[in-house]
Amino acid sequence: MVTLLAPLDRKLLRDLWRIKGQALAIAAVIALGVLMLVMMTGLVNTLEETRRAYYDRYRLADVFAPVERAPDRVLERLAEIPGVAVAVGRVTGSALIDLEGEIVPVRAQAVSLPDHGPARLNDIHLTAGRMPDPDRGDEILLLKGFADARGLAPGDRLQATMNGARHGFRVAGLAQSPEFLYTTAPGEIVPDDARFAVIWMGRDALSAAYDMQGAFNEALVGLERGVNLQSVLDAIDRVLEPRGGLGAYGLEDLPSNFFITEEIEGGRKNAIAVPPIFLGVSAFLLYIVISRIVQAEREEIGLLKAFGYTDWEVASHYLKLMLTIAIAGAIAGSLGGIAAGRAMAGVYQDYYKFPFLVFQLDPRSFVIGVMTSVLAACAGGFGVLRGVFRLAPAVAMRPPAPADYSGTGRLAGLWSRLLDQPGRMVLRRLQRQPMRMAGGALGIATGMALSVGMIGVQAGFSKSIDLGFSVLDRSDAQVSFTHPQSDKAIYELGRLPGVQEVEPVRNVPVLLRHGLNDHRGTINGMLSAPRLARAMDEAQRPLTLPEEGIVLSTTLARVLEAAPGDVVTAEVREGRRPVLDIPVVAVADSLLGSPAYMNMEALNAALKEPGRVSGAYLRIDSAVQDEVLVAIKDMPGVAGVALKAETRDSIQTMMDSGMGMMRYIMLAIAGVVTFGIVYNSARIAFAERVHDLASLRVIGFSRGEAAFVLLGELGLVTLAALPLGALLGYGMAAAVSAAFSTEVYSIPLTFDAQSVGSAALAVLASAAFSGWLVKRDLDRVDLVTALKMGE
């Protein structure tokens, strides 16, 4: 087979075998870049396609319109709005589930189902058991994620409080719904299957529980294609306004859909930002390797041209060498990306509770991966190929002129006295070939920067949680009320034995607008100088909330494109639903969600509802915490209690799942790439100096002394790379932190001594292991063969 190949192709195979170590290292870097590209784009496509199929199959509504109470006949008017294809009404309400052995009741959302036939919109996927019997008002469906977390199954019974009355229910079946892919309690952003449930039951039974016979408190609307969403929302609001409409919103503002959209966008940003880093590193490595080969094969290039090979034929040989490495890496990366994408897709299916998964790769990612690998190879070898074209046969076959080192000076007398002969040889080479040494240091620094960036992101995730739950939130528990109450409820909480401190809050749902931008969220009314739940600036100094104005989180300010001095419009979605124009007075650093803060007294005054609270933060004596929670549970108007410790665990789980889990993969990849770069640098230095090292052995140097000449050089280059790697790592950490940050959580830029030190240790360990491998090869060198190599 080999004899059938052209002479240059046989030389190509020999060259690949000779540099197999470097070739594998470079191919691995390319493969990892392509793997990240294929995996991330595949995950983004899988999530988008699965979400689309799930929404279509179970007819998720396009518009949600909550209302205090509207008679069923109003649905006819909604259906007559131009662009509306279908409008249905349903009953929803908050509930508390009491589980045996649990002190804190579980918050739940009750949702009505049609008593007869499938739902026209927002249908459910039955996973176990059967549908509730319309003639039995005590039968319910339970959200599968909650049932699995609590060990519940069809046939089990549970107690729930709805609208102030206690009810007993029997679980008829378990279900999933596209409306609840990401389940959080109202007002929270952290999912926890064990702390929030969804109950589905017949329309008549749920209407009786909430006094909604013949009425609904939420309209679901399906739209025709090509309809202007805003015009339909405005029309729905006009119809429901007299009935206490709370503001219609589109699917993009549905909390579950919002969170999964953020996940998709985060994956898309990572797919764009991360792979080019690896491909750029591979281009640099290819340039170093191929330039060394060309320099070593000057005479062979001259002979080839003298025997009639054209400039292009000779240059194409080296181009094939680069392309073979690049394409092999791209193919390996594509296959690895498929396998990794499938594995990660299963994680997403569990995390987002999809009943099925439509795994779909993006064919463009393979094309882009191969093409960018080829371009990286060409970019890395362009300068080398230009040198091949310039070599004339007569010039190439002559040995290169000896280098002139007269301008580099001599070693200072002190170094000459302190260092032995091998040490002076190491230092003299660094002095005489500074650019080559700088290139090697730059390559190692690039690998270190990858590790610094990823270790910094790891630390950023931990810092985000520590700041959120140790600095911003210093409470032990948060109590929420079913509706705004008099501030007397705060005094009642404060009188409970074991409650050490109480801090009231007023949370008001609003639609914030600034220019063409809007955001559906909540204004958090707090004390002017809160102690338990605080807002802080970028320097982590507590903010004092002024008597006028609103403080936006950094994420929200970016979404609204608002800054201090601007005026935002707040359309309140409760009570009398006033529209407020509020000046922005400051921007606060927020790590979770996109909150807005106001002085509670100023907020209540603007709403003309003085002395109203919607919840409180508590500091509790840990010795009597259970007794306090039992007492709070029995207080009227309490919607739920969230323990900070449980919330923290839920956030840790959230950050370790989905795209957050990707940081572990990227950290492992960064470690592999760092080792590949360091090992490649060591192999290049070994190949360049094997003749010189063999000569040293022949004239009497021991194996250790000859190895010291090579490894001492590698050690000094590695040490020189460390400060440069730390500097590049700062930029890498900033870029990756920005890529991982979303509207759900922000990852602060973390660049500290621990991150840099950990990355430096990884580089030094890679250098030590690479040096051991190279020394082993040096000990096995055939001196006669090495000395026969051309200068």
mmCIF file of N, CA, C and O in Angstrom, residues 31-109:
data_model
loop_
_atom_site.group_PDB
_atom_site.id
_atom_site.type_symbol
_atom_site.label_atom_id
_atom_site.label_comp_id
_atom_site.label_asym_id
_atom_site.label_seq_id
_atom_site.Cartn_x
_atom_site.Cartn_y
_atom_site.Cartn_z
ATOM 1 N N ALA A 31 -9.263 18.919 18.749
ATOM 2 C CA ALA A 31 -10.412 18.055 19.037
ATOM 3 C C ALA A 31 -11.252 18.613 20.189
ATOM 4 O O ALA A 31 -12.492 18.580 20.133
ATOM 5 N N LEU A 32 -10.599 19.142 21.208
ATOM 6 C CA LEU A 32 -11.347 19.675 22.338
ATOM 7 C C LEU A 32 -12.133 20.917 21.946
ATOM 8 O O LEU A 32 -13.266 21.116 22.390
ATOM 9 N N GLY A 33 -11.529 21.764 21.088
ATOM 10 C CA GLY A 33 -12.266 22.932 20.622
ATOM 11 C C GLY A 33 -13.484 22.540 19.810
ATOM 12 O O GLY A 33 -14.581 23.089 19.992
ATOM 13 N N VAL A 34 -13.316 21.575 18.899
ATOM 14 C CA VAL A 34 -14.446 21.122 18.080
ATOM 15 C C VAL A 34 -15.463 20.384 18.947
ATOM 16 O O VAL A 34 -16.680 20.504 18.749
ATOM 17 N N LEU A 35 -14.975 19.605 19.913
ATOM 18 C CA LEU A 35 -15.895 18.909 20.829
ATOM 19 C C LEU A 35 -16.798 19.906 21.546
ATOM 20 O O LEU A 35 -18.019 19.690 21.643
ATOM 21 N N MET A 36 -16.217 20.989 22.065
ATOM 22 C CA MET A 36 -17.030 21.998 22.750
ATOM 23 C C MET A 36 -18.040 22.602 21.795
ATOM 24 O O MET A 36 -19.202 22.827 22.150
ATOM 25 N N LEU A 37 -17.614 22.887 20.564
ATOM 26 C CA LEU A 37 -18.518 23.490 19.584
ATOM 27 C C LEU A 37 -19.676 22.557 19.259
ATOM 28 O O LEU A 37 -20.848 22.958 19.292
ATOM 29 N N VAL A 38 -19.364 21.304 18.920
ATOM 30 C CA VAL A 38 -20.409 20.346 18.547
ATOM 31 C C VAL A 38 -21.324 20.056 19.730
ATOM 32 O O VAL A 38 -22.548 20.010 19.588
ATOM 33 N N MET A 39 -20.733 19.856 20.909
ATOM 34 C CA MET A 39 -21.544 19.543 22.083
ATOM 35 C C MET A 39 -22.481 20.695 22.434
ATOM 36 O O MET A 39 -23.685 20.489 22.655
ATOM 37 N N MET A 40 -21.955 21.922 22.475
ATOM 38 C CA MET A 40 -22.778 23.052 22.901
ATOM 39 C C MET A 40 -23.852 23.387 21.879
ATOM 40 O O MET A 40 -25.006 23.641 22.242
ATOM 41 N N THR A 41 -23.493 23.408 20.598
ATOM 42 C CA THR A 41 -24.516 23.685 19.590
ATOM 43 C C THR A 41 -25.545 22.564 19.542
ATOM 44 O O THR A 41 -26.742 22.818 19.338
ATOM 45 N N GLY A 42 -25.091 21.319 19.755
ATOM 46 C CA GLY A 42 -26.038 20.209 19.796
ATOM 47 C C GLY A 42 -26.994 20.334 20.968
ATOM 48 O O GLY A 42 -28.195 20.081 20.844
ATOM 49 N N LEU A 43 -26.467 20.748 22.133
ATOM 50 C CA LEU A 43 -27.334 20.921 23.298
ATOM 51 C C LEU A 43 -28.328 22.052 23.081
ATOM 52 O O LEU A 43 -29.502 21.951 23.449
ATOM 53 N N VAL A 44 -27.850 23.157 22.500
ATOM 54 C CA VAL A 44 -28.752 24.277 22.227
ATOM 55 C C VAL A 44 -29.863 23.840 21.275
ATOM 56 O O VAL A 44 -31.051 24.107 21.505
ATOM 57 N N ASN A 45 -29.501 23.141 20.200
ATOM 58 C CA ASN A 45 -30.511 22.663 19.244
ATOM 59 C C ASN A 45 -31.462 21.661 19.896
ATOM 60 O O ASN A 45 -32.665 21.674 19.638
ATOM 61 N N THR A 46 -30.894 20.771 20.723
ATOM 62 C CA THR A 46 -31.733 19.774 21.387
ATOM 63 C C THR A 46 -32.744 20.435 22.313
ATOM 64 O O THR A 46 -33.933 20.087 22.320
ATOM 65 N N LEU A 47 -32.278 21.397 23.109
ATOM 66 C CA LEU A 47 -33.188 22.087 24.006
ATOM 67 C C LEU A 47 -34.264 22.848 23.233
ATOM 68 O O LEU A 47 -35.447 22.808 23.580
ATOM 69 N N GLU A 48 -33.860 23.540 22.166
ATOM 70 C CA GLU A 48 -34.827 24.312 21.393
ATOM 71 C C GLU A 48 -35.842 23.404 20.712
ATOM 72 O O GLU A 48 -37.048 23.674 20.730
ATOM 73 N N GLU A 49 -35.377 22.324 20.102
ATOM 74 C CA GLU A 49 -36.281 21.440 19.376
ATOM 75 C C GLU A 49 -37.190 20.675 20.344
ATOM 76 O O GLU A 49 -38.385 20.501 20.083
ATOM 77 N N THR A 50 -36.635 20.217 21.467
ATOM 78 C CA THR A 50 -37.461 19.518 22.452
ATOM 79 C C THR A 50 -38.508 20.456 23.033
ATOM 80 O O THR A 50 -39.679 20.081 23.203
ATOM 81 N N ARG A 51 -38.096 21.664 23.352
ATOM 82 C CA ARG A 51 -39.057 22.636 23.874
ATOM 83 C C ARG A 51 -40.159 22.924 22.858
ATOM 84 O O ARG A 51 -41.339 22.959 23.215
ATOM 85 N N ARG A 52 -39.790 23.138 21.598
ATOM 86 C CA ARG A 52 -40.803 23.431 20.573
ATOM 87 C C ARG A 52 -41.773 22.269 20.422
ATOM 88 O O ARG A 52 -43.006 22.464 20.383
ATOM 89 N N ALA A 53 -41.238 21.034 20.357
ATOM 90 C CA ALA A 53 -42.114 19.874 20.188
ATOM 91 C C ALA A 53 -43.024 19.685 21.403
ATOM 92 O O ALA A 53 -44.212 19.368 21.258
ATOM 93 N N TYR A 54 -42.479 19.894 22.587
ATOM 94 C CA TYR A 54 -43.267 19.743 23.822
ATOM 95 C C TYR A 54 -44.386 20.785 23.878
ATOM 96 O O TYR A 54 -45.536 20.479 24.194
ATOM 97 N N TYR A 55 -44.040 22.026 23.561
ATOM 98 C CA TYR A 55 -45.046 23.090 23.571
ATOM 99 C C TYR A 55 -46.152 22.814 22.548
ATOM 100 O O TYR A 55 -47.344 23.009 22.837
ATOM 101 N N ASP A 56 -45.762 22.390 21.353
ATOM 102 C CA ASP A 56 -46.760 22.147 20.303
ATOM 103 C C ASP A 56 -47.630 20.942 20.641
ATOM 104 O O ASP A 56 -48.852 20.980 20.446
ATOM 105 N N ARG A 57 -47.007 19.875 21.123
ATOM 106 C CA ARG A 57 -47.758 18.647 21.362
ATOM 107 C C ARG A 57 -48.800 18.831 22.466
ATOM 108 O O ARG A 57 -49.892 18.250 22.386
ATOM 109 N N TYR A 58 -48.485 19.638 23.456
ATOM 110 C CA TYR A 58 -49.412 19.816 24.577
ATOM 111 C C TYR A 58 -50.054 21.209 24.581
ATOM 112 O O TYR A 58 -50.597 21.633 25.590
ATOM 113 N N ARG A 59 -49.946 21.915 23.451
ATOM 114 C CA ARG A 59 -50.699 23.141 23.180
ATOM 115 C C ARG A 59 -50.519 24.188 24.282
ATOM 116 O O ARG A 59 -51.494 24.665 24.883
ATOM 117 N N LEU A 60 -49.278 24.543 24.553
ATOM 118 C CA LEU A 60 -49.010 25.577 25.534
ATOM 119 C C LEU A 60 -49.521 26.917 25.014
ATOM 120 O O LEU A 60 -49.312 27.272 23.850
ATOM 121 N N ALA A 61 -50.180 27.672 25.873
ATOM 122 C CA ALA A 61 -50.784 28.934 25.471
ATOM 123 C C ALA A 61 -49.722 29.944 25.059
ATOM 124 O O ALA A 61 -48.576 29.904 25.522
ATOM 125 N N ASP A 62 -50.134 30.891 24.199
ATOM 126 C CA ASP A 62 -49.246 31.977 23.779
ATOM 127 C C ASP A 62 -49.359 33.173 24.708
ATOM 128 O O ASP A 62 -48.430 33.981 24.794
ATOM 129 N N VAL A 63 -50.501 33.310 25.381
ATOM 130 C CA VAL A 63 -50.741 34.455 26.260
ATOM 131 C C VAL A 63 -51.376 33.955 27.550
ATOM 132 O O VAL A 63 -52.247 33.078 27.540
ATOM 133 N N PHE A 64 -50.918 34.528 28.683
ATOM 134 C CA PHE A 64 -51.480 34.239 29.997
ATOM 135 C C PHE A 64 -52.031 35.551 30.559
ATOM 136 O O PHE A 64 -51.311 36.556 30.569
ATOM 137 N N ALA A 65 -53.281 35.524 31.013
ATOM 138 C CA ALA A 65 -53.934 36.754 31.470
ATOM 139 C C ALA A 65 -54.554 36.528 32.839
ATOM 140 O O ALA A 65 -55.721 36.116 32.938
ATOM 141 N N PRO A 66 -53.825 36.770 33.929
ATOM 142 C CA PRO A 66 -54.415 36.631 35.262
ATOM 143 C C PRO A 66 -55.421 37.753 35.536
ATOM 144 O O PRO A 66 -55.249 38.885 35.068
ATOM 145 N N VAL A 67 -56.446 37.436 36.303
ATOM 146 C CA VAL A 67 -57.503 38.389 36.616
ATOM 147 C C VAL A 67 -58.040 38.023 37.997
ATOM 148 O O VAL A 67 -57.958 36.862 38.428
ATOM 149 N N GLU A 68 -58.545 39.013 38.711
ATOM 150 C CA GLU A 68 -59.057 38.713 40.051
ATOM 151 C C GLU A 68 -60.264 37.777 39.984
ATOM 152 O O GLU A 68 -60.339 36.773 40.681
ATOM 153 N N ARG A 69 -61.227 38.106 39.150
ATOM 154 C CA ARG A 69 -62.392 37.240 38.959
ATOM 155 C C ARG A 69 -63.153 37.756 37.747
ATOM 156 O O ARG A 69 -63.489 38.938 37.664
ATOM 157 N N ALA A 70 -63.414 36.863 36.800
ATOM 158 C CA ALA A 70 -64.166 37.245 35.605
ATOM 159 C C ALA A 70 -65.144 36.136 35.269
ATOM 160 O O ALA A 70 -64.784 34.945 35.323
ATOM 161 N N PRO A 71 -66.392 36.486 34.921
ATOM 162 C CA PRO A 71 -67.365 35.444 34.557
ATOM 163 C C PRO A 71 -66.968 34.759 33.255
ATOM 164 O O PRO A 71 -66.291 35.349 32.400
ATOM 165 N N ASP A 72 -67.409 33.533 33.091
ATOM 166 C CA ASP A 72 -67.023 32.753 31.924
ATOM 167 C C ASP A 72 -67.452 33.406 30.610
ATOM 168 O O ASP A 72 -66.825 33.192 29.576
ATOM 169 N N ARG A 73 -68.515 34.207 30.630
ATOM 170 C CA ARG A 73 -68.989 34.806 29.389
ATOM 171 C C ARG A 73 -67.975 35.791 28.796
ATOM 172 O O ARG A 73 -68.030 36.110 27.604
ATOM 173 N N VAL A 74 -67.048 36.281 29.630
ATOM 174 C CA VAL A 74 -66.029 37.205 29.130
ATOM 175 C C VAL A 74 -65.120 36.515 28.120
ATOM 176 O O VAL A 74 -64.514 37.155 27.245
ATOM 177 N N LEU A 75 -65.013 35.183 28.190
ATOM 178 C CA LEU A 75 -64.159 34.451 27.248
ATOM 179 C C LEU A 75 -64.615 34.660 25.811
ATOM 180 O O LEU A 75 -63.790 34.633 24.884
ATOM 181 N N GLU A 76 -65.929 34.858 25.613
ATOM 182 C CA GLU A 76 -66.427 35.103 24.257
ATOM 183 C C GLU A 76 -65.855 36.398 23.702
ATOM 184 O O GLU A 76 -65.495 36.470 22.523
ATOM 185 N N ARG A 77 -65.740 37.410 24.538
ATOM 186 C CA ARG A 77 -65.166 38.680 24.087
ATOM 187 C C ARG A 77 -63.671 38.529 23.795
ATOM 188 O O ARG A 77 -63.153 39.134 22.857
ATOM 189 N N LEU A 78 -62.998 37.735 24.600
ATOM 190 C CA LEU A 78 -61.578 37.501 24.332
ATOM 191 C C LEU A 78 -61.387 36.769 23.009
ATOM 192 O O LEU A 78 -60.462 37.069 22.239
ATOM 193 N N ALA A 79 -62.268 35.800 22.721
ATOM 194 C CA ALA A 79 -62.147 35.032 21.479
ATOM 195 C C ALA A 79 -62.398 35.886 20.253
ATOM 196 O O ALA A 79 -61.975 35.543 19.144
ATOM 197 N N GLU A 80 -63.125 37.029 20.411
ATOM 198 C CA GLU A 80 -63.441 37.898 19.271
ATOM 199 C C GLU A 80 -62.313 38.867 18.945
ATOM 200 O O GLU A 80 -62.363 39.551 17.920
ATOM 201 N N ILE A 81 -61.291 38.929 19.788
ATOM 202 C CA ILE A 81 -60.163 39.829 19.524
ATOM 203 C C ILE A 81 -59.426 39.360 18.273
ATOM 204 O O ILE A 81 -59.111 38.175 18.137
ATOM 205 N N PRO A 82 -59.162 40.263 17.315
ATOM 206 C CA PRO A 82 -58.437 39.861 16.098
ATOM 207 C C PRO A 82 -57.090 39.214 16.431
ATOM 208 O O PRO A 82 -56.312 39.752 17.227
ATOM 209 N N GLY A 83 -56.850 38.051 15.838
ATOM 210 C CA GLY A 83 -55.600 37.339 16.069
ATOM 211 C C GLY A 83 -55.708 36.242 17.098
ATOM 212 O O GLY A 83 -54.795 35.418 17.216
ATOM 213 N N VAL A 84 -56.799 36.204 17.875
ATOM 214 C CA VAL A 84 -56.980 35.167 18.887
ATOM 215 C C VAL A 84 -57.620 33.944 18.240
ATOM 216 O O VAL A 84 -58.694 34.040 17.650
ATOM 217 N N ALA A 85 -56.948 32.793 18.357
ATOM 218 C CA ALA A 85 -57.477 31.553 17.793
ATOM 219 C C ALA A 85 -58.361 30.822 18.787
ATOM 220 O O ALA A 85 -59.376 30.231 18.417
ATOM 221 N N VAL A 86 -57.986 30.833 20.057
ATOM 222 C CA VAL A 86 -58.757 30.140 21.088
ATOM 223 C C VAL A 86 -58.499 30.833 22.424
ATOM 224 O O VAL A 86 -57.384 31.306 22.690
ATOM 225 N N ALA A 87 -59.556 30.916 23.237
ATOM 226 C CA ALA A 87 -59.436 31.497 24.572
ATOM 227 C C ALA A 87 -60.193 30.618 25.546
ATOM 228 O O ALA A 87 -61.366 30.297 25.316
ATOM 229 N N VAL A 88 -59.532 30.202 26.607
ATOM 230 C CA VAL A 88 -60.165 29.372 27.634
ATOM 231 C C VAL A 88 -59.862 29.970 28.993
ATOM 232 O O VAL A 88 -58.881 30.703 29.169
ATOM 233 N N GLY A 89 -60.726 29.659 29.944
ATOM 234 C CA GLY A 89 -60.511 30.129 31.298
ATOM 235 C C GLY A 89 -60.212 28.972 32.239
ATOM 236 O O GLY A 89 -60.623 27.836 31.992
ATOM 237 N N ARG A 90 -59.496 29.261 33.283
ATOM 238 C CA ARG A 90 -59.213 28.246 34.288
ATOM 239 C C ARG A 90 -59.108 28.911 35.646
ATOM 240 O O ARG A 90 -59.043 30.147 35.758
ATOM 241 N N VAL A 91 -59.075 28.093 36.671
ATOM 242 C CA VAL A 91 -58.951 28.569 38.046
ATOM 243 C C VAL A 91 -57.596 28.129 38.586
ATOM 244 O O VAL A 91 -57.199 26.967 38.422
ATOM 245 N N THR A 92 -56.883 29.055 39.177
ATOM 246 C CA THR A 92 -55.607 28.740 39.816
ATOM 247 C C THR A 92 -55.597 29.362 41.210
ATOM 248 O O THR A 92 -56.335 30.309 41.488
ATOM 249 N N GLY A 93 -54.767 28.851 42.060
ATOM 250 C CA GLY A 93 -54.651 29.402 43.400
ATOM 251 C C GLY A 93 -53.481 28.811 44.139
ATOM 252 O O GLY A 93 -52.955 27.754 43.769
ATOM 253 N N SER A 94 -53.052 29.500 45.174
ATOM 254 C CA SER A 94 -51.945 29.003 45.985
ATOM 255 C C SER A 94 -52.471 28.024 47.021
ATOM 256 O O SER A 94 -53.632 28.082 47.432
ATOM 257 N N ALA A 95 -51.619 27.118 47.451
ATOM 258 C CA ALA A 95 -51.995 26.101 48.430
ATOM 259 C C ALA A 95 -50.780 25.758 49.279
ATOM 260 O O ALA A 95 -49.633 26.053 48.905
ATOM 261 N N LEU A 96 -51.031 25.169 50.421
ATOM 262 C CA LEU A 96 -49.983 24.668 51.301
ATOM 263 C C LEU A 96 -50.231 23.194 51.563
ATOM 264 O O LEU A 96 -51.342 22.802 51.934
ATOM 265 N N ILE A 97 -49.212 22.371 51.340
ATOM 266 C CA ILE A 97 -49.330 20.927 51.537
ATOM 267 C C ILE A 97 -48.642 20.549 52.842
ATOM 268 O O ILE A 97 -47.479 20.886 53.075
ATOM 269 N N ASP A 98 -49.381 19.854 53.686
ATOM 270 C CA ASP A 98 -48.811 19.354 54.948
ATOM 271 C C ASP A 98 -48.398 17.904 54.754
ATOM 272 O O ASP A 98 -49.219 17.046 54.428
ATOM 273 N N LEU A 99 -47.117 17.650 54.940
ATOM 274 C CA LEU A 99 -46.592 16.295 54.824
ATOM 275 C C LEU A 99 -46.225 15.770 56.206
ATOM 276 O O LEU A 99 -45.727 16.521 57.060
ATOM 277 N N GLU A 100 -46.458 14.508 56.403
ATOM 278 C CA GLU A 100 -46.150 13.890 57.686
ATOM 279 C C GLU A 100 -44.655 13.975 57.972
ATOM 280 O O GLU A 100 -43.822 13.641 57.137
ATOM 281 N N GLY A 101 -44.338 14.450 59.173
ATOM 282 C CA GLY A 101 -42.940 14.557 59.570
ATOM 283 C C GLY A 101 -42.275 15.847 59.139
ATOM 284 O O GLY A 101 -41.109 16.075 59.466
ATOM 285 N N GLU A 102 -42.979 16.728 58.392
ATOM 286 C CA GLU A 102 -42.412 17.982 57.935
ATOM 287 C C GLU A 102 -43.006 19.127 58.747
ATOM 288 O O GLU A 102 -44.229 19.237 58.895
ATOM 289 N N ILE A 103 -42.146 19.971 59.278
ATOM 290 C CA ILE A 103 -42.607 21.109 60.069
ATOM 291 C C ILE A 103 -43.091 22.231 59.160
ATOM 292 O O ILE A 103 -44.146 22.827 59.395
ATOM 293 N N VAL A 104 -42.317 22.534 58.130
ATOM 294 C CA VAL A 104 -42.660 23.623 57.228
ATOM 295 C C VAL A 104 -43.562 23.093 56.124
ATOM 296 O O VAL A 104 -43.200 22.123 55.435
ATOM 297 N N PRO A 105 -44.739 23.682 55.907
ATOM 298 C CA PRO A 105 -45.605 23.224 54.818
ATOM 299 C C PRO A 105 -44.987 23.551 53.461
ATOM 300 O O PRO A 105 -44.225 24.497 53.318
ATOM 301 N N VAL A 106 -45.325 22.753 52.484
ATOM 302 C CA VAL A 106 -44.790 22.920 51.137
ATOM 303 C C VAL A 106 -45.734 23.818 50.336
ATOM 304 O O VAL A 106 -46.948 23.587 50.303
ATOM 305 N N ARG A 107 -45.169 24.806 49.687
ATOM 306 C CA ARG A 107 -45.973 25.691 48.854
ATOM 307 C C ARG A 107 -46.357 24.965 47.570
ATOM 308 O O ARG A 107 -45.587 24.183 47.020
ATOM 309 N N ALA A 108 -47.559 25.244 47.101
ATOM 310 C CA ALA A 108 -48.056 24.564 45.911
ATOM 311 C C ALA A 108 -48.918 25.517 45.110
ATOM 312 O O ALA A 108 -49.410 26.537 45.620
ATOM 313 N N GLN A 109 -49.077 25.190 43.852
ATOM 314 C CA GLN A 109 -50.002 25.904 42.985
ATOM 315 C C GLN A 109 -51.062 24.928 42.507
ATOM 316 O O GLN A 109 -50.735 23.855 41.983
#
